Amino acid sequence: MCGIVGAIGNIAIAKYLLKGLQRLEYRGYDSAGIALMDKLGDIHVTKVAGKIANLIPLVDQSVEAVSGIGHTRWATHGPANTENAHPHLSASGRFAIVHNGVIDNYKELKERYLSDVEFLSDTDTEVVANLIDRFVSDNKEDELEGLRKALRLLEGSYALGIIDRKHPERLYAAKEKSPLLVGVADEGHIICSDAMAGISVTKAYLLIQDGDLAILTADDVRIENLSGEVVEREMQRFDEEDSDLDKGLYPYYMLKEIEEQPSVLRHITSLYQEGLEDLPQVLKELEKAETIYMVASGTSYHASCLAKRWFEQILNKRVEAHIASEFTYEMPVISQKPFFIFLSQSGETADSRHALVKVKAAGYPSLTITNVKGSTLAREASYSLPLLAGREVAVASTKAYIAQLAVMAYLVYALKGELPDLLKGLKQVEVAMERLLSQKEAIRDVVKENLLDTRNAFYIGRGLDYLTAMENALKLKEISYLQVESFAAGELKHGTIALIEDGTPVIAIVTQAHLAKQTRSNLEEVRARGGRSLTISSSDLALEGDTVVVDAVPMRLRPFLSVVVGQLIAYYTALEKGYNVDQPRNLAKSVTVE
Ligand code: M6R
């Protein structure tokens, strides 16, 4: 994954790099570093294991930088230590580079071209730095061709920022499969993995594409392909404000994002009713499709599973939900008239993108529903619709999930011709959600009593409640590090019940009237074996002793509420355990490696 930044020109370089990296920390936070080029052509590298906060005090702010690059890492090759942190210098010290992506053939390249080089790290990136140095040095007549030659040899994915001691007036950026933008500022240029990193400097970005090499100076940008031909790229504005990204008085982004959910629902319903560019065409495509394939990862996959049920139950439409990383390599039999939907908060998930590439190659129509305008998946699908959740920063996805449910419900009810029913139902959900959030401290008490003294827990449910259980279990395990599994309540007795011991917490979700009795009897089976039973129920199905009772909104929309209970359970468990809620270990927000 990783995030990269770079800048050249009359910009406060070190300040931008550090602030930009903080904005990109959601992409990885194992280690961080920057390289500053001074006007004499000296490169000053500072890097450290851990977060940007560890890096900031070490950076020599007195360096008068003319350009610079920076990196925040999610380790793929070698442990998260200072040696493996980026930027990496070539052995001669001429080039410094930062890299997001994975070079699949780095070992072959190392053996074939760099057997005489002594490497200081375990990374594929250091190989790239030396490969560039070798090819540029061997092509003194046409150094740019040397650089292009090195890039042409790379297999895999990369977004690269490169500075060269011999050309302090230049900053190179190259992209293949990993996201990268070139920002145009008043007196200079920047590069970044995500516009969020650069918003304090510019809102105007050139959308460079796979196979591009950008040569940036203080007052010019030239973009070429790897054959050296100049290419034109579209300019896009990103209108986010710096203040949109602050967590204000909230201790963590996750809590802020959980609390924003009622307003996210309002925003979606009002903007979708006003009309969106691709919406009419998308509805036509959905109507004529014989089978809809939903492809996604993690939380977005869970939202796809729920949407599948709505399509089937409300429209009698055949839908398959697939995990992107599985779909890519073992495609199911595809029906005659398929339509593909890619749900992705970030729009950059490598597994989903890989699946989309295959779908496009097969000539099938596709739709990306994403929270990030201009993201790779949004650009590459036939159609795109926005999630409109506002920037989600916490690694654990909350409001984007709610937005995915809302957008999918909108499509289903619009096709059914019953939008007024949905809008009325979502109004009730909004009110109920506000009420639930105002009582969130009660959920903290539930957590303190039941989840702090255990190493594992289970979520169970049937029907839509099972699909919510899947999402709630992921949320809890992701940030509290408890071993949490979700099960279809009726399935527990077919094996997993063997794991229930004295005091094992089992949280049952009971919001579906036709399944409530069965789920409750499965919970009884757990209790009989010593399990600690907890229940999230709807008020019309509640029994005395239920742990959390949410308002009874229309049956099919109840997951909107039971998932918020799960989010709060996860949040308070991690908080009470003293973990960094927004940046759980081993994870990153945007998963751009396969
Ligand atoms: O950006 P995407 O929606 O494509 O991301 C997919 C998953 O990586 C993501 O949902 C992940 O599971 C979340 N961290 C879960 O909270």
Coordinates of C-alpha atoms and ligand atoms in Angstrom, one line a residue:
M1 CA 0.0 0.0 0.0
C2 CA 2.0 3.0 1.2
G3 CA 1.6 6.7 0.5
I4 CA 4.0 8.9 -1.4
V5 CA 4.4 12.6 -1.8
G6 CA 6.9 14.9 -3.6
A7 CA 7.3 18.6 -4.3
I8 CA 9.4 21.0 -6.3
G9 CA 9.5 24.7 -6.6
N10 CA 8.6 27.6 -4.3
I11 CA 6.6 25.5 -1.8
A12 CA 7.5 25.0 1.8
I13 CA 8.8 21.5 0.8
A14 CA 9.5 19.8 4.2
K15 CA 6.3 21.2 5.6
Y16 CA 4.2 19.9 2.7
L17 CA 5.9 16.5 2.7
L18 CA 5.3 16.0 6.4
K19 CA 1.7 17.3 6.4
G20 CA 1.0 15.3 3.2
L21 CA 2.3 12.2 4.8
Q22 CA 0.1 12.6 7.8
R23 CA -2.8 12.8 5.5
L24 CA -1.7 9.6 3.8
E25 CA -1.0 7.7 7.0
Y26 CA -4.3 5.8 6.4
R27 CA -2.4 4.0 3.6
G28 CA 0.2 2.6 6.0
Y29 CA 2.0 3.6 9.1
D30 CA 4.8 1.1 9.7
S31 CA 7.6 3.5 8.9
A32 CA 8.1 6.9 7.3
G33 CA 10.8 9.0 5.7
I34 CA 11.6 12.0 3.5
A35 CA 14.5 13.1 1.3
L36 CA 15.2 16.8 0.8
M37 CA 17.3 18.1 -2.1
D38 CA 19.1 21.3 -1.4
K39 CA 20.2 23.7 -4.1
L40 CA 23.8 22.3 -4.2
G41 CA 22.4 19.0 -5.1
D42 CA 22.8 17.3 -1.8
I43 CA 20.2 14.8 -0.7
H44 CA 19.2 14.8 3.0
V45 CA 17.4 11.6 4.0
T46 CA 15.6 11.2 7.3
K47 CA 13.7 8.0 8.0
V48 CA 12.4 6.1 11.0
A49 CA 10.3 3.1 12.0
G50 CA 6.8 3.9 13.2
K51 CA 4.6 6.8 12.5
I52 CA 5.1 10.3 11.0
A53 CA 5.0 11.6 14.5
N54 CA 8.3 9.9 15.1
L55 CA 9.7 11.4 12.0
I56 CA 8.8 15.0 12.4
P57 CA 11.3 15.9 15.3
L58 CA 14.1 14.3 13.4
V59 CA 13.8 16.3 10.2
D60 CA 16.4 19.1 9.8
Q61 CA 14.1 22.0 9.0
S62 CA 17.1 24.3 8.3
V63 CA 17.7 22.5 4.9
E64 CA 16.8 24.9 2.1
A65 CA 15.0 22.4 0.0
V66 CA 14.4 22.9 -3.7
S67 CA 12.5 19.6 -4.0
G68 CA 11.8 16.5 -1.9
I69 CA 10.0 13.2 -1.7
G70 CA 8.3 11.4 1.2
H71 CA 6.8 8.0 2.1
T72 CA 4.7 6.3 4.7
R73 CA 5.0 2.6 4.5
W74 CA 2.9 -0.5 4.8
A75 CA 5.6 -3.2 4.7
T76 CA 5.6 -5.7 1.9
H77 CA 9.3 -6.6 1.6
G78 CA 11.1 -6.9 4.9
P79 CA 10.2 -5.9 8.4
A80 CA 9.1 -2.4 9.3
N81 CA 12.5 -1.0 10.5
T82 CA 14.5 2.1 9.6
E83 CA 16.7 0.2 7.0
N84 CA 13.6 -0.8 5.0
A85 CA 11.9 2.6 5.4
H86 CA 11.8 4.8 2.2
P87 CA 13.3 6.9 0.6
H88 CA 15.9 4.5 -0.7
L89 CA 19.2 5.8 -2.2
S90 CA 21.0 4.2 -5.0
A91 CA 24.4 2.9 -4.0
S92 CA 26.2 5.8 -5.6
G93 CA 23.9 8.2 -3.7
R94 CA 22.7 9.9 -6.9
F95 CA 19.1 8.9 -6.9
A96 CA 16.6 8.8 -4.0
I97 CA 13.2 7.2 -4.6
V98 CA 9.9 6.5 -2.9
H99 CA 7.7 3.7 -4.1
N100 CA 4.1 2.5 -3.5
G101 CA 3.5 -0.9 -5.0
V102 CA 5.2 -4.2 -5.5
I103 CA 7.8 -5.1 -8.1
D104 CA 7.2 -8.8 -8.8
N105 CA 10.5 -9.4 -10.7
Y106 CA 12.9 -7.5 -8.4
K107 CA 14.9 -10.6 -7.6
E108 CA 15.5 -11.3 -11.3
L109 CA 16.4 -7.7 -11.9
K110 CA 18.8 -7.7 -9.0
E111 CA 20.6 -10.9 -10.2
R112 CA 20.7 -9.9 -13.9
Y113 CA 21.8 -6.2 -13.7
L114 CA 22.9 -5.5 -10.1
S115 CA 25.0 -8.4 -8.9
D116 CA 27.8 -6.0 -8.0
V117 CA 25.7 -3.7 -5.8
E118 CA 25.7 -3.9 -2.0
F119 CA 22.1 -3.6 -0.8
L120 CA 21.2 -2.1 2.6
S121 CA 17.6 -3.1 2.8
D122 CA 15.3 -6.1 2.0
T123 CA 13.1 -4.0 -0.3
D124 CA 12.2 -4.2 -3.9
T125 CA 12.4 -0.4 -4.0
E126 CA 16.2 -0.3 -3.4
V127 CA 16.5 -2.5 -6.4
V128 CA 14.5 0.0 -8.5
A129 CA 16.7 2.9 -7.2
N130 CA 19.9 1.1 -8.3
L131 CA 18.4 -0.1 -11.6
I132 CA 17.5 3.5 -12.5
D133 CA 21.0 4.6 -11.5
R134 CA 22.6 1.9 -13.6
F135 CA 20.5 2.6 -16.7
V136 CA 20.8 6.3 -16.5
S137 CA 24.5 6.2 -16.0
D138 CA 24.9 3.8 -18.9
N139 CA 22.9 6.2 -21.2
K140 CA 24.8 9.4 -20.7
E141 CA 23.8 10.7 -24.1
D142 CA 20.1 10.4 -23.3
E143 CA 19.6 10.0 -19.6
L144 CA 15.8 10.1 -19.9
E145 CA 15.9 7.1 -22.2
G146 CA 17.9 5.3 -19.5
L147 CA 15.2 6.1 -16.9
R148 CA 12.5 4.9 -19.3
K149 CA 14.4 1.7 -20.0
A150 CA 14.7 0.9 -16.3
L151 CA 10.9 1.6 -15.9
R152 CA 10.1 -0.6 -18.8
L153 CA 11.8 -3.5 -17.1
L154 CA 9.6 -3.3 -14.0
E155 CA 6.9 -5.9 -13.6
G156 CA 4.2 -5.3 -11.0
S157 CA 2.8 -2.1 -9.6
Y158 CA 4.4 1.2 -8.8
A159 CA 3.9 4.8 -8.1
L160 CA 7.4 6.4 -7.9
G161 CA 8.8 9.7 -6.8
I162 CA 12.4 10.1 -7.9
I163 CA 15.0 12.8 -7.3
D164 CA 18.4 13.0 -9.0
R165 CA 21.5 14.8 -7.5
K166 CA 22.7 15.6 -11.0
H167 CA 19.4 17.4 -11.8
P168 CA 18.1 19.1 -8.6
E169 CA 15.8 21.1 -10.8
R170 CA 13.8 18.0 -11.7
L171 CA 11.4 15.7 -9.9
Y172 CA 10.3 12.5 -11.7
A173 CA 7.0 10.7 -11.1
A174 CA 6.0 7.4 -12.7
K175 CA 2.9 5.3 -12.4
E176 CA 1.8 1.7 -13.1
K177 CA -1.3 0.4 -11.4
S178 CA -0.7 2.3 -8.1
P179 CA -2.5 5.7 -7.7
L180 CA -0.5 8.9 -8.3
L181 CA -1.6 12.5 -9.0
V182 CA 0.4 15.5 -10.2
G183 CA -0.7 18.7 -8.5
V184 CA -0.3 22.1 -10.1
A185 CA 0.4 24.8 -7.6
D186 CA 1.0 28.6 -8.1
E187 CA 4.8 28.3 -7.8
G188 CA 5.6 24.7 -8.1
H189 CA 4.4 21.2 -8.5
I190 CA 3.6 18.3 -6.2
I191 CA 2.9 14.6 -6.5
C192 CA 0.8 12.5 -4.1
S193 CA -1.0 9.2 -3.8
D194 CA -4.2 10.9 -3.0
A195 CA -5.4 14.5 -3.4
M196 CA -6.1 14.6 0.3
A197 CA -2.3 15.0 0.8
G198 CA -2.1 18.1 -1.3
I199 CA -5.1 20.1 -0.5
S200 CA -3.2 22.7 1.5
V201 CA -1.1 23.4 -1.6
T202 CA -3.5 22.9 -4.6
K203 CA -6.8 21.6 -5.7
A204 CA -5.8 21.1 -9.4
Y205 CA -4.4 17.7 -10.4
L206 CA -3.3 16.1 -13.6
L207 CA -4.6 12.5 -13.7
I208 CA -1.5 10.7 -14.9
Q209 CA -2.1 7.1 -16.1
D210 CA -0.4 3.8 -16.1
G211 CA 2.7 3.8 -18.1
D212 CA 3.2 7.6 -17.7
L213 CA 6.5 9.3 -16.7
A214 CA 6.0 12.9 -15.5
I215 CA 9.0 15.2 -15.5
L216 CA 8.3 18.1 -13.1
T217 CA 10.2 21.3 -12.6
A218 CA 9.3 24.4 -10.6
D219 CA 7.3 25.8 -13.5
D220 CA 6.6 23.0 -15.9
V221 CA 5.3 19.5 -16.2
R222 CA 5.9 17.2 -19.1
I223 CA 4.2 13.9 -19.2
E224 CA 5.5 11.1 -21.5
N225 CA 4.8 7.5 -22.1
L226 CA 7.6 5.0 -21.8
S227 CA 8.5 5.4 -25.4
G228 CA 9.2 9.0 -24.8
E229 CA 6.2 10.4 -26.6
V230 CA 4.5 13.4 -24.9
V231 CA 1.0 12.6 -23.7
E232 CA -1.8 15.0 -22.6
R233 CA -3.6 14.3 -19.4
E234 CA -6.9 15.6 -18.0
M235 CA -6.9 18.1 -15.2
Q236 CA -9.4 17.6 -12.4
R237 CA -10.3 19.7 -9.4
F238 CA -10.7 18.2 -6.0
D239 CA -12.8 20.5 -3.9
E240 CA -12.3 19.1 -0.4
E241 CA -11.4 21.6 2.3
D242 CA -8.5 21.2 4.7
S243 CA -11.0 21.5 7.6
D244 CA -13.1 18.6 6.2
L245 CA -10.3 16.3 7.2
D246 CA -9.9 17.4 10.8
K247 CA -11.4 15.3 13.6
G248 CA -12.4 18.4 15.6
L249 CA -13.1 17.5 19.2
Y250 CA -13.5 13.8 18.6
P251 CA -10.7 11.6 20.1
Y252 CA -10.7 9.4 17.0
Y253 CA -11.9 9.7 13.4
M254 CA -13.8 6.5 13.8
L255 CA -16.2 8.0 16.4
K256 CA -16.6 11.1 14.2
E257 CA -17.4 9.0 11.2
I258 CA -19.9 6.8 13.1
E259 CA -21.7 10.0 14.3
E260 CA -21.8 11.4 10.8
Q261 CA -23.9 8.5 9.6
P262 CA -27.4 10.1 9.9
S263 CA -26.3 13.1 7.9
V264 CA -24.6 10.8 5.3
L265 CA -28.1 9.2 4.8
R266 CA -29.7 12.6 4.4
H267 CA -27.0 13.7 1.9
I268 CA -27.3 10.6 -0.2
T269 CA -31.1 10.7 -0.4
S270 CA -31.2 14.3 -1.3
L271 CA -28.4 14.2 -4.0
Y272 CA -29.6 11.0 -5.6
Q273 CA -33.1 12.5 -5.9
E274 CA -31.7 15.6 -7.5
G275 CA -30.2 13.3 -10.2
L276 CA -26.7 12.2 -11.0
E277 CA -24.9 11.9 -14.3
D278 CA -24.8 8.1 -14.7
L279 CA -27.9 7.2 -12.7
P280 CA -30.5 6.9 -15.5
Q281 CA -28.2 4.7 -17.6
V282 CA -27.2 2.6 -14.6
L283 CA -30.8 1.9 -13.9
K284 CA -31.4 0.8 -17.5
E285 CA -28.4 -1.5 -17.4
L286 CA -29.6 -3.1 -14.1
E287 CA -33.0 -3.6 -15.6
K288 CA -31.8 -5.4 -18.6
A289 CA -29.1 -7.5 -16.9
E290 CA -29.9 -11.2 -16.5
T291 CA -27.5 -11.5 -13.6
I292 CA -25.8 -8.8 -11.6
Y293 CA -22.3 -9.6 -10.2
M294 CA -21.1 -7.6 -7.2
V295 CA -17.4 -7.8 -6.7
A296 CA -15.7 -6.2 -3.6
S297 CA -13.5 -6.8 -0.6
G298 CA -13.8 -6.6 3.2
T299 CA -16.6 -4.4 4.4
S300 CA -17.6 -3.5 0.8
Y301 CA -18.1 -7.2 0.2
H302 CA -20.4 -7.4 3.2
A303 CA -22.4 -4.5 1.8
S304 CA -22.6 -6.4 -1.5
C305 CA -24.0 -9.5 0.3
L306 CA -26.7 -7.5 1.8
A307 CA -27.5 -5.7 -1.4
K308 CA -27.8 -9.1 -3.1
R309 CA -30.6 -10.1 -0.7
W310 CA -32.5 -6.9 -1.4
F311 CA -32.2 -7.4 -5.2
E312 CA -33.4 -10.9 -4.8
Q313 CA -36.2 -10.3 -2.3
I314 CA -37.5 -7.1 -3.6
L315 CA -36.9 -7.4 -7.4
N316 CA -36.6 -11.1 -7.8
K317 CA -33.4 -10.4 -9.6
R318 CA -30.5 -12.8 -9.7
V319 CA -27.4 -11.4 -8.0
E320 CA -24.0 -13.0 -7.1
A321 CA -21.7 -11.4 -4.6
H322 CA -18.0 -12.2 -4.9
I323 CA -14.9 -11.6 -3.0
A324 CA -12.7 -9.7 -5.4
S325 CA -9.4 -11.6 -4.8
E326 CA -11.2 -14.9 -5.4
F327 CA -13.2 -13.7 -8.4
T328 CA -10.1 -12.5 -10.3
Y329 CA -8.5 -15.9 -10.5
E330 CA -11.4 -18.2 -10.5
M331 CA -14.2 -16.5 -12.4
P332 CA -17.6 -18.1 -12.0
V333 CA -19.7 -19.0 -15.1
I334 CA -20.9 -15.7 -16.4
S335 CA -24.5 -15.4 -17.6
Q336 CA -25.6 -14.2 -21.0
K337 CA -26.4 -10.6 -20.0
P338 CA -24.2 -9.7 -17.0
F339 CA -23.7 -6.4 -15.3
F340 CA -20.9 -5.9 -12.8
I341 CA -21.0 -3.7 -9.7
F342 CA -17.8 -2.8 -7.9
L343 CA -18.3 -1.4 -4.4
S344 CA -15.2 0.3 -3.0
Q345 CA -14.8 3.0 -0.5
S346 CA -11.4 4.0 -1.7
G347 CA -11.8 3.1 -5.4
E348 CA -8.2 1.9 -5.3
T349 CA -8.4 -1.6 -3.8
A350 CA -6.0 -3.7 -5.9
D351 CA -8.1 -6.9 -5.7
S352 CA -11.2 -5.2 -7.0
R353 CA -9.2 -3.3 -9.7
H354 CA -7.7 -6.5 -10.9
A355 CA -11.2 -8.0 -11.2
L356 CA -12.4 -4.9 -13.1
V357 CA -9.5 -5.2 -15.6
K358 CA -10.6 -8.8 -16.3
V359 CA -14.3 -7.8 -16.6
K360 CA -13.4 -5.0 -19.0
A361 CA -11.2 -7.2 -21.1
A362 CA -14.1 -9.6 -21.5
G363 CA -16.2 -6.6 -22.7
Y364 CA -18.8 -6.6 -19.9
P365 CA -20.5 -3.4 -18.7
S366 CA -19.6 -2.3 -15.2
L367 CA -20.4 0.2 -12.5
T368 CA -18.1 1.4 -9.7
I369 CA -19.7 2.9 -6.6
T370 CA -17.1 4.7 -4.6
N371 CA -16.4 7.4 -2.1
V372 CA -13.4 8.8 -3.9
K373 CA -14.1 10.9 -7.0
G374 CA -11.5 10.3 -9.8
S375 CA -10.2 7.1 -8.2
T376 CA -8.9 4.3 -10.4
L377 CA -12.0 2.1 -10.2
A378 CA -14.3 5.1 -10.8
R379 CA -12.3 6.0 -13.9
E380 CA -12.0 2.6 -15.4
A381 CA -15.6 1.2 -15.0
S382 CA -18.2 2.0 -17.7
Y383 CA -20.3 4.0 -15.1
S384 CA -19.6 5.4 -11.8
L385 CA -21.8 6.6 -8.9
P386 CA -20.7 8.4 -5.8
L387 CA -21.1 7.2 -2.2
L388 CA -21.2 10.8 -0.9
A389 CA -20.1 9.7 2.6
G390 CA -17.4 12.4 2.9
R391 CA -13.8 11.4 3.4
E392 CA -13.4 8.4 5.6
V393 CA -10.1 8.4 7.5
A394 CA -10.3 5.7 10.1
V395 CA -9.1 2.3 8.8
A396 CA -12.3 0.6 10.0
S397 CA -15.0 1.5 7.5
T398 CA -18.2 2.7 9.1
K399 CA -20.0 5.5 7.2
A400 CA -18.9 4.2 3.8
Y401 CA -20.7 0.9 4.7
I402 CA -23.8 2.8 5.6
A403 CA -23.5 4.8 2.4
Q404 CA -23.1 1.6 0.3
L405 CA -26.3 0.2 1.8
A406 CA -28.1 3.4 1.2
V407 CA -27.0 3.7 -2.5
M408 CA -27.8 0.1 -3.2
A409 CA -31.2 0.4 -1.5
Y410 CA -31.8 3.5 -3.6
L411 CA -31.1 1.5 -6.8
V412 CA -33.2 -1.4 -5.8
Y413 CA -36.2 0.7 -4.7
A414 CA -35.9 3.0 -7.8
L415 CA -36.1 -0.1 -10.0
K416 CA -39.1 -1.4 -8.1
G417 CA -40.8 2.0 -8.5
E418 CA -41.1 2.3 -4.7
L419 CA -38.7 5.1 -3.9
P420 CA -41.2 7.0 -1.7
D421 CA -41.3 3.9 0.6
L422 CA -37.6 3.8 0.9
L423 CA -37.3 7.6 1.6
K424 CA -39.9 7.3 4.3
G425 CA -38.1 4.3 5.8
L426 CA -34.7 6.0 5.7
K427 CA -36.1 9.0 7.5
Q428 CA -37.2 6.6 10.3
V429 CA -33.7 5.1 10.2
E430 CA -32.1 8.5 10.6
V431 CA -34.1 9.4 13.6
A432 CA -33.5 6.0 15.2
M433 CA -29.8 6.2 14.5
E434 CA -29.6 9.7 16.1
R435 CA -31.4 8.2 19.2
L436 CA -29.0 5.2 19.3
L437 CA -26.0 7.5 19.0
S438 CA -27.2 9.7 21.8
Q439 CA -27.3 6.6 24.0
K440 CA -23.9 5.3 23.0
E441 CA -22.4 5.3 26.5
A442 CA -24.7 2.4 27.4
I443 CA -22.9 0.4 24.8
R444 CA -19.6 1.3 26.4
D445 CA -20.9 -0.2 29.6
V446 CA -21.9 -3.4 27.8
V447 CA -18.4 -3.6 26.4
K448 CA -16.8 -3.1 29.8
E449 CA -18.9 -5.8 31.3
N450 CA -18.6 -8.4 28.6
L451 CA -15.7 -7.9 26.2
L452 CA -12.6 -6.9 28.0
D453 CA -11.9 -10.2 29.7
T454 CA -12.1 -12.5 26.7
R455 CA -9.9 -13.5 23.8
N456 CA -12.7 -14.5 21.5
A457 CA -16.3 -13.8 20.7
F458 CA -19.0 -14.7 18.2
Y459 CA -21.7 -12.8 16.3
I460 CA -24.7 -14.8 15.1
G461 CA -27.9 -14.1 13.2
R462 CA -30.1 -15.3 10.5
G463 CA -31.1 -13.8 7.1
L464 CA -30.1 -10.1 6.9
D465 CA -29.0 -10.3 10.6
Y466 CA -26.4 -12.9 9.6
L467 CA -25.0 -10.5 7.0
T468 CA -24.8 -7.8 9.6
A469 CA -23.1 -10.3 11.9
M470 CA -20.4 -10.7 9.3
E471 CA -19.7 -7.0 9.2
N472 CA -19.9 -6.6 13.0
A473 CA -17.4 -9.4 13.5
L474 CA -15.0 -7.9 11.0
K475 CA -15.2 -4.5 12.7
L476 CA -14.6 -5.9 16.2
K477 CA -11.7 -8.1 15.3
E478 CA -10.1 -5.4 13.1
I479 CA -9.6 -2.9 15.9
S480 CA -9.8 -4.8 19.1
Y481 CA -7.7 -7.8 18.0
L482 CA -10.2 -10.2 19.6
Q483 CA -10.7 -13.4 17.7
V484 CA -14.3 -12.8 16.5
E485 CA -16.2 -15.0 14.1
S486 CA -19.7 -14.6 12.6
F487 CA -22.0 -17.5 12.0
A488 CA -25.4 -18.1 10.5
A489 CA -27.1 -18.9 13.9
G490 CA -28.5 -22.2 12.7
E491 CA -25.0 -23.3 11.5
L492 CA -23.3 -23.0 14.9
K493 CA -24.5 -26.4 16.1
H494 CA -22.9 -28.0 13.1
G495 CA -19.4 -27.7 14.5
T496 CA -18.5 -24.3 15.8
I497 CA -20.5 -24.7 19.0
A498 CA -17.6 -26.9 20.2
L499 CA -15.7 -23.6 20.8
I500 CA -18.2 -22.3 23.3
E501 CA -16.7 -22.3 26.8
D502 CA -17.7 -20.8 30.1
G503 CA -18.1 -17.1 29.5
T504 CA -17.5 -17.0 25.7
P505 CA -19.5 -13.9 24.5
V506 CA -22.0 -14.7 21.8
I507 CA -23.8 -11.7 20.4
A508 CA -27.1 -12.5 18.6
I509 CA -28.7 -10.1 16.2
V510 CA -32.5 -10.4 16.3
T511 CA -34.2 -7.9 14.1
Q512 CA -36.0 -10.1 11.5
A513 CA -39.5 -11.1 12.8
H514 CA -39.7 -14.4 10.8
L515 CA -36.3 -15.5 12.2
A516 CA -36.4 -14.2 15.7
K517 CA -37.6 -17.4 17.4
Q518 CA -35.0 -19.6 15.7
T519 CA -32.1 -17.3 16.5
R520 CA -33.2 -17.0 20.1
S521 CA -33.3 -20.8 20.4
N522 CA -29.8 -21.0 18.9
L523 CA -28.7 -18.5 21.6
E524 CA -30.3 -20.8 24.2
E525 CA -28.1 -23.6 23.0
V526 CA -25.1 -21.4 23.5
R527 CA -26.2 -20.4 27.0
A528 CA -26.7 -24.1 27.9
R529 CA -23.0 -24.6 27.2
G530 CA -21.9 -21.8 29.4
G531 CA -21.6 -19.1 26.7
R532 CA -22.3 -15.5 27.7
S533 CA -25.3 -14.4 25.6
L534 CA -25.9 -10.9 24.4
T535 CA -28.7 -9.7 22.2
I536 CA -29.1 -6.8 19.8
S537 CA -32.8 -6.7 19.0
S538 CA -35.5 -4.4 17.5
S539 CA -38.0 -3.0 19.9
D540 CA -41.0 -4.9 18.4
L541 CA -39.1 -8.2 18.9
A542 CA -37.3 -7.4 22.2
L543 CA -37.5 -9.5 25.3
E544 CA -36.6 -8.6 28.8
G545 CA -32.9 -8.8 29.3
D546 CA -31.9 -8.0 25.7
T547 CA -28.6 -6.1 25.8
V548 CA -29.2 -3.4 23.2
V549 CA -32.6 -2.6 21.8
V550 CA -32.9 -0.4 18.7
D551 CA -36.0 1.2 17.2
A552 CA -38.3 -0.9 15.0
V553 CA -37.8 0.6 11.6
P554 CA -39.0 -1.2 8.4
M555 CA -37.8 -4.8 8.5
R556 CA -35.5 -4.7 5.5
L557 CA -33.8 -1.5 6.7
R558 CA -32.9 -2.8 10.2
P559 CA -29.3 -3.6 9.3
F560 CA -28.7 0.2 9.1
L561 CA -29.2 0.2 12.9
S562 CA -27.8 -3.1 14.1
V563 CA -24.5 -2.4 12.2
V564 CA -24.1 0.9 14.1
V565 CA -24.4 -1.1 17.4
G566 CA -21.6 -3.3 16.1
Q567 CA -19.5 -0.3 15.2
L568 CA -19.9 1.2 18.7
I569 CA -19.1 -2.2 20.3
A570 CA -15.9 -2.4 18.2
Y571 CA -15.0 1.2 18.9
Y572 CA -15.4 1.0 22.7
T573 CA -13.7 -2.4 22.9
A574 CA -10.6 -1.0 21.2
L575 CA -10.8 2.3 23.2
E576 CA -11.1 0.5 26.5
K577 CA -8.1 -1.8 25.6
G578 CA -6.1 1.3 24.9
Y579 CA -5.5 0.7 21.2
N580 CA -5.1 3.2 18.4
V581 CA -8.7 2.9 17.1
D582 CA -8.0 4.7 13.8
Q583 CA -4.8 2.9 12.9
P584 CA -5.0 -0.8 14.0
R585 CA -1.9 -2.9 13.7
N586 CA -0.9 -4.5 10.4
L587 CA -3.5 -2.7 8.4
A588 CA -4.0 0.2 6.0
K589 CA -7.0 2.0 4.8
S590 CA -6.5 1.5 1.1
V591 CA -5.2 -1.9 0.2
T592 CA -3.4 -1.4 -3.1
V593 CA -1.5 -4.6 -3.2
E594 CA -2.9 -8.0 -4.1
Ligands
M6R1 O1 -11.8 0.7 -0.2 P1 -12.5 -0.6 -0.3 O2 -13.9 -0.5 0.1 O3 -12.4 -1.3 -1.6 O4 -11.8 -1.5 0.8 C1 -12.1 -2.8 1.0 C2 -11.6 -3.3 2.3 O5 -10.2 -3.2 2.4 C3 -12.1 -2.5 3.5 O6 -13.5 -2.5 3.5 C4 -11.6 -3.2 4.8 O7 -12.2 -4.4 5.0 C5 -12.0 -2.2 6.0 N1 -10.8 -1.9 6.7 C6 -12.9 -2.8 7.0 O8 -13.3 -2.0 8.0

